[in-house]
Coordinates of C-alpha atoms in Angstrom, one line a residue:
X294 CA 0.0 0.0 0.0
X295 CA 1.1 3.6 -0.4
X296 CA 2.9 5.3 2.5
X297 CA 1.9 8.8 3.2
X298 CA 4.6 11.3 4.2
X299 CA 4.6 12.3 7.8
X300 CA 5.7 15.6 9.2
X301 CA 9.5 15.1 8.7
X302 CA 9.3 13.2 5.5
X303 CA 12.4 11.1 6.1
X304 CA 10.6 8.4 8.0
X305 CA 8.5 7.7 5.0
X306 CA 11.5 6.1 3.1
X307 CA 10.8 2.4 2.7
X308 CA 13.9 0.4 3.6
X309 CA 14.8 -2.8 1.8
X310 CA 18.3 -3.5 3.1
X311 CA 19.0 -6.5 0.9
X312 CA 22.8 -6.2 1.2
X313 CA 22.5 -6.5 5.0
X314 CA 20.8 -9.9 4.5
X315 CA 24.1 -11.3 3.1
X316 CA 26.3 -13.1 5.6
X317 CA 27.8 -11.0 8.4
X318 CA 31.4 -11.4 7.2
X319 CA 30.6 -9.5 4.0
X320 CA 30.5 -6.3 6.0
X321 CA 30.8 -4.7 9.4
X322 CA 27.7 -3.2 11.0
X323 CA 28.3 0.0 12.9
X324 CA 26.9 3.4 13.6
X325 CA 28.2 6.5 12.0
X326 CA 30.3 9.0 14.0
X327 CA 28.3 12.2 13.4
X328 CA 30.0 15.6 13.0
X329 CA 29.5 18.5 15.4
X330 CA 27.6 21.7 14.7
X331 CA 26.5 20.6 11.2
X332 CA 25.6 23.2 8.6
X333 CA 23.9 22.3 5.2
X334 CA 26.2 23.5 2.5
X335 CA 24.0 22.3 -0.3
X336 CA 21.0 20.0 -0.9
X337 CA 20.3 18.6 -4.4
X338 CA 16.6 18.9 -5.2
X339 CA 16.9 16.5 -8.1
X340 CA 18.2 13.8 -5.8
X341 CA 15.6 14.6 -3.2
X342 CA 13.0 14.0 -6.0
X343 CA 14.6 10.6 -6.8
X344 CA 14.0 9.6 -3.2
X345 CA 10.4 10.8 -3.4
X346 CA 11.0 13.6 -0.9
X347 CA 9.9 17.1 -1.1
X348 CA 12.3 19.4 -3.0
X349 CA 10.8 22.4 -1.3
X350 CA 12.1 22.0 2.3
X351 CA 9.8 24.3 4.1
X352 CA 9.2 22.5 7.3
X353 CA 11.8 23.3 10.0
X354 CA 11.3 19.7 11.4
X355 CA 11.8 18.2 7.9
X356 CA 14.8 20.4 7.2
X357 CA 16.4 19.6 10.6
X358 CA 15.8 15.8 10.1
X359 CA 17.6 16.0 6.7
X360 CA 20.5 17.9 8.2
X361 CA 20.9 15.4 11.1
X362 CA 20.7 12.5 8.7
X363 CA 23.2 13.9 6.3
X364 CA 25.6 14.7 9.2
X365 CA 25.5 11.2 10.7
X366 CA 23.6 12.3 13.8
X367 CA 20.2 10.7 13.1
X368 CA 19.0 7.5 11.6
X369 CA 15.4 6.9 10.6
X370 CA 13.7 3.6 11.6
X371 CA 14.9 0.7 9.4
X372 CA 18.4 2.1 8.6
X373 CA 21.1 -0.5 9.2
X374 CA 24.5 1.1 8.6
X375 CA 27.3 -1.1 7.5
X376 CA 30.8 -0.9 6.0
X377 CA 31.3 -3.2 3.0
X378 CA 34.4 -5.4 2.7
X379 CA 36.1 -5.6 -0.7
X380 CA 39.6 -5.6 -2.2
X381 CA 41.0 -4.6 -5.5
X382 CA 43.9 -3.6 -7.7
X383 CA 45.4 -0.2 -6.9
X384 CA 47.8 1.1 -9.7
X385 CA 47.9 -2.5 -11.0
X386 CA 48.8 -4.1 -7.7
X387 CA 46.4 -6.3 -5.7
X388 CA 45.6 -4.9 -2.2
X389 CA 43.8 -7.2 0.2
X390 CA 43.2 -4.6 2.8
X391 CA 40.5 -2.5 1.3
X392 CA 36.8 -1.8 2.1
X393 CA 34.7 1.1 3.2
X394 CA 37.3 2.9 5.2
X395 CA 35.4 6.2 5.7
X396 CA 31.9 5.5 4.5
X397 CA 28.9 3.5 5.5
X398 CA 26.0 2.1 3.5
X399 CA 23.3 3.7 5.7
X400 CA 20.3 1.9 4.1
X401 CA 18.8 0.8 0.8
X402 CA 15.5 2.6 0.3
X403 CA 12.6 2.8 -2.0
X404 CA 11.3 6.3 -2.7
X405 CA 8.9 7.6 -0.1
X406 CA 6.1 8.1 -2.8
X407 CA 6.0 4.5 -4.1
X408 CA 4.1 1.4 -2.9
X409 CA 6.2 -0.8 -0.6
X410 CA 5.3 -3.8 -2.8
X411 CA 6.0 -2.0 -6.1
X412 CA 8.1 -4.6 -8.0
X413 CA 9.4 -2.1 -10.5
X414 CA 10.2 0.7 -8.1
X415 CA 13.9 1.5 -7.8
X416 CA 16.0 0.9 -4.7
X417 CA 18.6 3.5 -3.9
X418 CA 21.7 3.0 -1.7
X419 CA 22.2 5.9 0.7
X420 CA 25.9 6.0 1.5
X421 CA 27.4 8.4 4.0
X422 CA 31.0 9.4 3.2
X423 CA 33.1 10.7 6.1
X424 CA 31.3 8.6 8.7
X425 CA 34.3 7.7 10.8
X426 CA 36.7 4.8 11.2
X427 CA 35.8 1.3 10.2
X428 CA 37.7 -2.0 10.4
X429 CA 38.8 -1.2 6.8
X430 CA 40.2 2.3 7.5
X431 CA 43.8 1.1 7.7
X432 CA 45.8 4.2 8.9
X433 CA 43.0 6.6 8.0
X434 CA 40.8 8.6 10.4
X435 CA 37.6 7.8 8.5
X436 CA 36.7 11.4 7.9
X437 CA 36.1 13.4 4.8
X438 CA 37.0 17.1 4.4
X439 CA 35.0 20.0 2.9
X440 CA 37.1 20.3 -0.3
X441 CA 36.8 16.6 -1.2
X442 CA 33.1 16.6 -0.3
X443 CA 32.2 19.6 -2.4
X444 CA 34.2 18.2 -5.4
X445 CA 32.3 14.9 -5.3
X446 CA 29.0 16.6 -4.8
X447 CA 29.4 19.0 -7.7
X448 CA 31.0 16.5 -10.1
X449 CA 28.2 14.0 -9.5
X450 CA 25.7 16.7 -10.5
X451 CA 27.8 17.7 -13.4
X452 CA 28.1 14.2 -14.8
X453 CA 24.4 13.6 -14.3
X454 CA 23.6 16.8 -16.2
X455 CA 25.9 15.8 -19.0
X456 CA 24.0 12.5 -19.4
X457 CA 27.0 10.4 -18.3
X458 CA 26.3 7.3 -16.1
X459 CA 27.2 8.3 -12.5
X460 CA 26.5 7.9 -8.9
X461 CA 24.7 11.0 -7.5
X462 CA 25.0 13.0 -4.3
X463 CA 22.2 14.3 -2.1
X464 CA 24.0 16.7 0.1
X465 CA 27.1 18.3 1.5
X466 CA 27.3 19.1 5.2
X467 CA 30.2 20.7 7.1
X468 CA 30.9 20.6 10.8
X469 CA 33.2 22.2 13.3
X470 CA 35.4 19.1 13.9
X471 CA 39.0 19.6 12.8
X472 CA 40.6 17.0 10.5
X473 CA 44.3 16.8 9.7
X474 CA 45.3 16.4 6.1
X475 CA 48.2 18.4 4.6
X476 CA 46.8 21.0 7.0
X477 CA 44.0 21.3 9.5
X478 CA 40.6 21.3 7.6
X479 CA 36.9 21.2 8.3
X480 CA 35.2 17.8 8.6
X481 CA 32.4 17.3 6.1
X482 CA 30.1 14.6 4.8
X483 CA 28.5 13.7 1.5
X484 CA 25.4 11.4 1.1
X485 CA 26.0 9.4 -2.0
X486 CA 23.0 7.9 -3.8
X487 CA 23.4 5.0 -6.2
X488 CA 21.6 2.0 -7.5
X489 CA 24.5 -0.1 -6.1
X490 CA 27.8 0.2 -4.4
X491 CA 29.0 -3.2 -5.6
X492 CA 32.5 -2.8 -7.2
X493 CA 34.7 -5.1 -9.2
X494 CA 36.7 -5.5 -6.0
X495 CA 33.9 -7.3 -4.2
X496 CA 34.4 -10.3 -6.5
X497 CA 38.1 -10.0 -6.4
X498 CA 38.0 -10.3 -2.6
X499 CA 36.3 -13.7 -2.6
X500 CA 38.3 -14.9 -5.6
X501 CA 41.7 -14.1 -4.1
X502 CA 40.8 -15.5 -0.7
X503 CA 39.4 -18.7 -2.5
X504 CA 36.1 -18.4 -0.6
X505 CA 34.3 -19.7 -3.6
X506 CA 30.9 -20.3 -1.9
X507 CA 30.9 -16.7 -0.9
X508 CA 32.0 -15.6 -4.4
X509 CA 29.0 -17.5 -5.8
X510 CA 26.7 -16.0 -3.2
X511 CA 28.0 -12.5 -4.2
X512 CA 27.4 -13.2 -7.9
X513 CA 23.9 -14.6 -7.3
X514 CA 23.0 -11.6 -5.1
X515 CA 24.3 -9.2 -7.8
X516 CA 22.4 -10.8 -10.6
X517 CA 19.2 -11.0 -8.6
X518 CA 19.3 -7.4 -7.6
X519 CA 20.9 -5.7 -10.6
X520 CA 21.0 -8.1 -13.6
X521 CA 17.7 -10.0 -13.5
X522 CA 17.8 -10.6 -17.3
X523 CA 21.0 -12.5 -16.9
X524 CA 19.4 -15.0 -14.6
X525 CA 17.4 -16.5 -17.5
X526 CA 20.3 -16.7 -19.9
X527 CA 21.9 -19.9 -20.9
X528 CA 25.1 -19.0 -19.0
X529 CA 24.0 -16.4 -16.4
X530 CA 27.5 -15.3 -15.2
X531 CA 28.6 -14.9 -18.8
X532 CA 25.6 -12.8 -19.6
X533 CA 26.3 -10.7 -16.6
X534 CA 29.9 -10.2 -17.7
X535 CA 28.8 -9.2 -21.2
X536 CA 26.6 -6.5 -19.8
X537 CA 29.4 -5.2 -17.6
X538 CA 31.9 -5.2 -20.5
X539 CA 29.4 -3.2 -22.6
X540 CA 28.5 -0.6 -19.9
X541 CA 32.1 -0.1 -18.9
X542 CA 33.3 0.3 -22.6
X543 CA 30.5 2.8 -23.2
X544 CA 31.3 4.7 -20.0
X545 CA 35.0 5.0 -21.1
X546 CA 33.7 6.5 -24.4
X547 CA 31.6 9.0 -22.5
X548 CA 34.6 10.1 -20.5
X549 CA 36.8 10.5 -23.5
X550 CA 34.2 12.4 -25.5
X551 CA 33.6 15.0 -22.8
X552 CA 37.3 15.2 -21.8
X553 CA 36.9 13.8 -18.3
X554 CA 39.9 12.4 -16.4
X555 CA 38.9 10.1 -13.4
X556 CA 42.4 10.0 -11.9
X557 CA 42.2 6.8 -9.8
X558 CA 40.8 3.9 -11.9
X559 CA 41.6 1.2 -9.4
X560 CA 39.3 -1.8 -9.6
X561 CA 37.8 -0.9 -6.2
X562 CA 36.6 2.3 -7.8
X563 CA 34.8 0.6 -10.7
X564 CA 31.1 0.2 -10.4
X565 CA 29.5 -3.0 -11.5
X566 CA 26.8 -1.0 -13.2
X567 CA 29.2 1.0 -15.4
X568 CA 28.6 4.3 -13.6
X569 CA 31.2 6.9 -12.7
X570 CA 32.2 6.1 -9.2
X571 CA 34.4 7.5 -6.4
X572 CA 35.3 11.0 -7.3
X573 CA 38.8 11.8 -6.1
X574 CA 41.5 13.7 -8.0
X575 CA 39.3 14.1 -11.2
X576 CA 39.5 16.8 -13.8
X577 CA 38.0 17.9 -17.1
X578 CA 40.3 18.8 -19.9
X579 CA 41.0 22.5 -20.4
X580 CA 43.8 23.1 -22.9
X581 CA 43.6 19.7 -24.5
X582 CA 46.4 17.3 -23.5
X583 CA 45.9 13.6 -24.3
X584 CA 48.5 12.6 -21.7
X585 CA 47.0 14.8 -18.9
X586 CA 47.5 13.2 -15.4
X587 CA 45.5 14.9 -12.7
X588 CA 46.5 12.7 -9.7
X589 CA 49.8 13.9 -8.2
X590 CA 50.5 10.4 -6.8
X591 CA 50.2 8.8 -10.3
X592 CA 54.0 9.0 -11.0
X593 CA 53.9 6.6 -14.0
X594 CA 50.8 8.2 -15.7
X595 CA 48.9 4.9 -15.5
X596 CA 45.6 6.8 -15.2
X597 CA 46.3 9.6 -17.8
X598 CA 43.4 10.7 -19.9
X599 CA 44.6 8.7 -23.0
X600 CA 45.1 5.6 -20.9
X601 CA 41.6 5.3 -19.6
X602 CA 40.1 3.1 -22.3
X603 CA 43.0 0.6 -21.9
X604 CA 42.6 0.7 -18.1
X605 CA 38.9 -0.1 -18.5
X606 CA 39.9 -3.1 -20.5
X607 CA 42.5 -4.2 -17.9
X608 CA 40.0 -3.8 -15.0
X609 CA 37.4 -5.9 -16.9
X610 CA 40.1 -8.6 -17.4
X611 CA 40.6 -8.6 -13.6
X612 CA 36.9 -9.0 -13.1
X613 CA 36.7 -11.8 -15.6
X614 CA 39.5 -13.6 -13.7
X615 CA 37.2 -13.7 -10.7
X616 CA 34.6 -15.6 -12.7
X617 CA 36.9 -18.4 -13.8
X618 CA 36.0 -20.8 -10.9
X619 CA 32.6 -21.1 -12.4
X620 CA 33.1 -21.1 -16.1
X621 CA 35.7 -21.7 -18.9
X622 CA 38.1 -18.9 -19.6
X623 CA 37.5 -19.0 -23.4
X624 CA 34.0 -17.4 -23.5
X625 CA 35.2 -14.8 -21.0
X626 CA 38.1 -13.9 -23.2
X627 CA 35.9 -13.8 -26.3
X628 CA 33.6 -11.4 -24.5
X629 CA 36.4 -9.2 -23.4
X630 CA 37.6 -9.0 -27.0
X631 CA 34.4 -7.2 -27.9
X632 CA 35.4 -4.3 -25.7
X633 CA 37.4 -2.3 -28.3
X634 CA 34.6 -2.4 -30.9
X635 CA 32.0 -1.4 -28.4
X636 CA 34.2 1.5 -27.1
X637 CA 35.1 2.7 -30.6
X638 CA 31.5 2.5 -31.9
X639 CA 30.2 4.6 -28.9
X640 CA 33.1 7.1 -29.0
X641 CA 32.6 7.7 -32.7
X642 CA 28.8 8.1 -32.2
X643 CA 29.5 10.7 -29.4
X644 CA 32.2 12.5 -31.4
X645 CA 30.0 12.7 -34.5
X646 CA 27.3 14.3 -32.4
X647 CA 29.9 16.8 -31.1
X648 CA 30.7 17.6 -34.8
X649 CA 27.1 17.9 -35.8
X650 CA 27.3 14.8 -38.0
X651 CA 24.2 12.6 -38.2
X652 CA 25.3 10.2 -40.9
X653 CA 28.1 7.7 -40.8
X654 CA 30.9 8.1 -43.4
X655 CA 34.1 6.1 -43.8
X656 CA 36.4 9.1 -43.2
X657 CA 34.8 10.1 -39.9
X658 CA 37.4 8.4 -37.8
X659 CA 40.3 10.2 -39.6
X660 CA 38.5 13.6 -39.3
X661 CA 38.1 13.1 -35.6
X662 CA 41.7 11.9 -35.1
X663 CA 43.1 14.9 -37.1
X664 CA 41.0 17.3 -35.0
X665 CA 42.2 15.9 -31.7
X666 CA 45.8 16.1 -32.9
X667 CA 45.6 19.8 -33.8
X668 CA 43.7 20.6 -30.6
X669 CA 46.6 19.0 -28.6
X670 CA 49.4 20.6 -30.6
X671 CA 47.8 24.0 -30.3
X672 CA 46.7 23.5 -26.6
X673 CA 43.2 24.6 -27.5
X674 CA 40.5 24.5 -24.7
X675 CA 38.5 21.4 -25.4
X676 CA 35.1 22.4 -24.1
X677 CA 35.3 25.9 -25.4
X678 CA 36.3 24.8 -28.9
X679 CA 33.5 22.4 -29.4
X680 CA 30.9 24.9 -28.1
X681 CA 32.3 27.5 -30.6
X682 CA 32.3 25.0 -33.4
X683 CA 28.6 25.0 -33.5
X684 CA 28.8 28.5 -35.1
X685 CA 31.0 27.2 -38.0
X686 CA 29.8 28.7 -41.3
X687 CA 29.7 25.8 -43.8
X688 CA 28.6 28.1 -46.7
X689 CA 31.9 29.9 -47.1
X690 CA 33.8 29.0 -50.3
X691 CA 37.4 27.9 -50.6
X692 CA 39.8 30.2 -48.7
X693 CA 36.9 31.9 -47.1
X694 CA 36.6 29.0 -44.7
X695 CA 39.3 30.9 -42.8
X696 CA 36.7 33.6 -42.0
X697 CA 35.4 31.4 -39.2
X698 CA 37.6 33.7 -37.1
X699 CA 36.2 33.1 -33.6
X700 CA 37.0 29.4 -33.9
X701 CA 40.2 29.9 -35.9
X702 CA 41.6 32.3 -33.3
X703 CA 41.8 29.5 -30.8
X704 CA 44.8 28.1 -32.7
X705 CA 48.3 29.3 -32.6
X706 CA 48.9 27.6 -36.0
X707 CA 45.8 29.0 -37.9
X708 CA 46.9 27.3 -41.1
X709 CA 46.6 23.9 -39.6
X710 CA 43.1 24.7 -38.5
X711 CA 42.2 26.1 -42.0
X712 CA 43.3 22.8 -43.5
X713 CA 41.1 20.8 -41.1
X714 CA 38.2 23.3 -41.6
X715 CA 38.2 22.5 -45.4
X716 CA 37.9 18.8 -44.6
X717 CA 35.1 19.5 -42.1
X718 CA 33.3 21.7 -44.6
X719 CA 33.4 19.0 -47.2
X720 CA 32.1 16.5 -44.6
X721 CA 29.3 18.8 -43.6
X722 CA 28.2 19.0 -47.3
X723 CA 27.3 15.3 -47.1
X724 CA 24.8 16.1 -44.3
X725 CA 21.2 17.2 -45.0
X726 CA 20.8 19.7 -42.1
X727 CA 21.4 23.4 -42.5
X728 CA 23.7 25.4 -40.3
X729 CA 21.0 26.7 -38.0
X730 CA 19.7 23.2 -37.3
X731 CA 23.2 21.8 -36.9
X732 CA 24.0 24.5 -34.3
X733 CA 21.0 23.5 -32.2
X734 CA 22.0 19.8 -32.4
X735 CA 25.7 20.5 -31.6
X736 CA 24.8 22.6 -28.6
X737 CA 22.9 19.7 -27.2
X738 CA 26.0 17.6 -27.5
X739 CA 28.6 20.1 -26.4
X740 CA 28.2 21.6 -22.9
X741 CA 28.7 25.2 -22.2
X742 CA 29.4 24.5 -18.5
X743 CA 31.7 21.9 -17.0
X744 CA 33.2 21.6 -13.5
X745 CA 36.6 23.2 -14.2
X746 CA 39.0 22.6 -11.3
X747 CA 39.5 26.3 -10.7
X748 CA 35.7 26.7 -10.3
X749 CA 35.6 23.9 -7.8
X750 CA 38.6 25.5 -5.9
X751 CA 36.8 28.9 -5.8
X752 CA 33.6 27.3 -4.5
X753 CA 35.7 25.4 -1.8
X754 CA 37.4 28.6 -0.7
X755 CA 34.1 30.5 -0.4
X756 CA 32.5 27.6 1.5
X757 CA 35.3 27.5 4.0
X758 CA 34.2 31.1 4.9
X759 CA 30.6 29.9 5.1
X760 CA 29.6 31.3 1.8
X761 CA 27.8 28.5 -0.1
X762 CA 26.5 30.7 -3.0
X763 CA 29.0 29.5 -5.6
X764 CA 28.4 25.8 -4.8
X765 CA 24.7 26.3 -5.4
X766 CA 25.1 28.4 -8.5
X767 CA 27.3 25.6 -10.0
X768 CA 24.7 23.0 -9.0
X769 CA 22.1 25.1 -10.8
X770 CA 23.9 25.4 -14.1
X771 CA 25.1 21.7 -14.0
X772 CA 21.4 20.6 -13.9
X773 CA 21.3 21.9 -17.6
X774 CA 24.9 22.4 -18.7
X775 CA 23.9 22.7 -22.4
X776 CA 21.7 25.7 -21.8
X777 CA 23.0 29.3 -22.2
X778 CA 22.3 30.5 -18.6
X779 CA 23.3 34.0 -19.6
X780 CA 23.1 35.2 -15.9
X781 CA 25.9 32.7 -15.1
X782 CA 28.1 33.6 -18.1
X783 CA 31.2 33.9 -15.9
X784 CA 31.0 30.2 -15.0
X785 CA 31.7 29.3 -18.6
X786 CA 34.9 31.4 -18.8
X787 CA 38.3 29.9 -19.7
X788 CA 40.4 29.1 -16.6
X789 CA 43.0 31.6 -15.4
X790 CA 46.6 30.5 -15.8
X791 CA 46.8 29.2 -12.2
X792 CA 43.7 27.0 -12.8
X793 CA 45.0 25.1 -15.8
X794 CA 46.0 21.5 -15.6
X795 CA 45.6 21.4 -11.8
X796 CA 47.1 18.3 -10.2
X797 CA 45.3 17.1 -7.1
X798 CA 45.6 14.6 -4.3
X799 CA 43.4 11.7 -3.4
X800 CA 42.0 13.8 -0.5
X801 CA 41.1 16.6 -2.8

């Protein structure tokens, strides 16, 4: 039957804590350590709506209940907080000592507005990041700080607005507790919302410890909850693997097309659902650099921008290895070998959309490759260029192509752009759409607003002084990053020199 919202709203969430029904050694149940004097930095109305909660938080009781929940100081009835145990490969090396070291899965809930017995209603994990020490914290304090919390919150919203598969974030809360990182910082918390927090590393944990009964249980749980179609396949685990290969390959294509650098693609940071997961030292490209490394501890460049597709393949290989106790390796390898074709097909689809190309032509791959090369050699801003390109005048003749001056002036070597522009003009001639229609289509594929690291840094610095206005302005534009938002024009500006190619730590 339908559950009506009561005064504070939060108690109306319907808990279905299916992960907590797995054996006790899959996790550690514990209460969160709340933060003192919590203040709500930002609350995402879109994520509130996902949970069936009111986006207009008018009631003081409702607002306070949300604040206390999001700061780890209050748990509604039915919440069963737990820290998951998993392992994974970090920078290519297996680490057995991983798990939720500073976060807790608070509950798995159905939206407050749906029937409790609604078979098709979604279940959302509510995960509190910064909740204190767990048995898997190793040498850490289990806390999160304001800067890392704001960055995860904003980037989750940015990726959602871009249409890229991602976990989401409900809130950022800051407290008065001091946390030591490179310096003393403010403790903060993020409530992450996702369909699942199961990672590649969950399966690696049971594979490397040779607890095969538990590995099978983990697989069966995952298929039942998240891959029900695979259960009826001839070989269910292979069908599951095929879906993960596909969604992961397509996610990598999305990252490359938008110029996103994850920074820490360890297998414990890979979602089984092919969603962007665990935002740490991430970045979006500014002046385009295929070899951009945004993580200052990535000395070898393993997780550079141009390495991400190959790392996705490597991580899937590690996941496939965990399935070998239950099936032959040959079909797993055959499935893995489809990865490149899936990735390239999706990437070319996305890049054609960025170029305003609706048809498929044989030379499209070369046109895209040549463009990326000249963007890199001229250090052109990636997002700004593609947004400008929508204004390309394809009606100019011969040498007049060079009159696309606003675009041309982004290049140091204008002649190299002119040569590419002629190729582009010839390619556009094969399309049926006129320039005005193409511009509309391209502006739906090329965002005006992305989370540039300098913007995140400015928002963090303001928030440290209890000014949360920039955080919320960014949240606003990221809900629709393809729109003009003329009142927020400054947020689309090119980065200052100090804000280019920022390199960040895992605590950023």
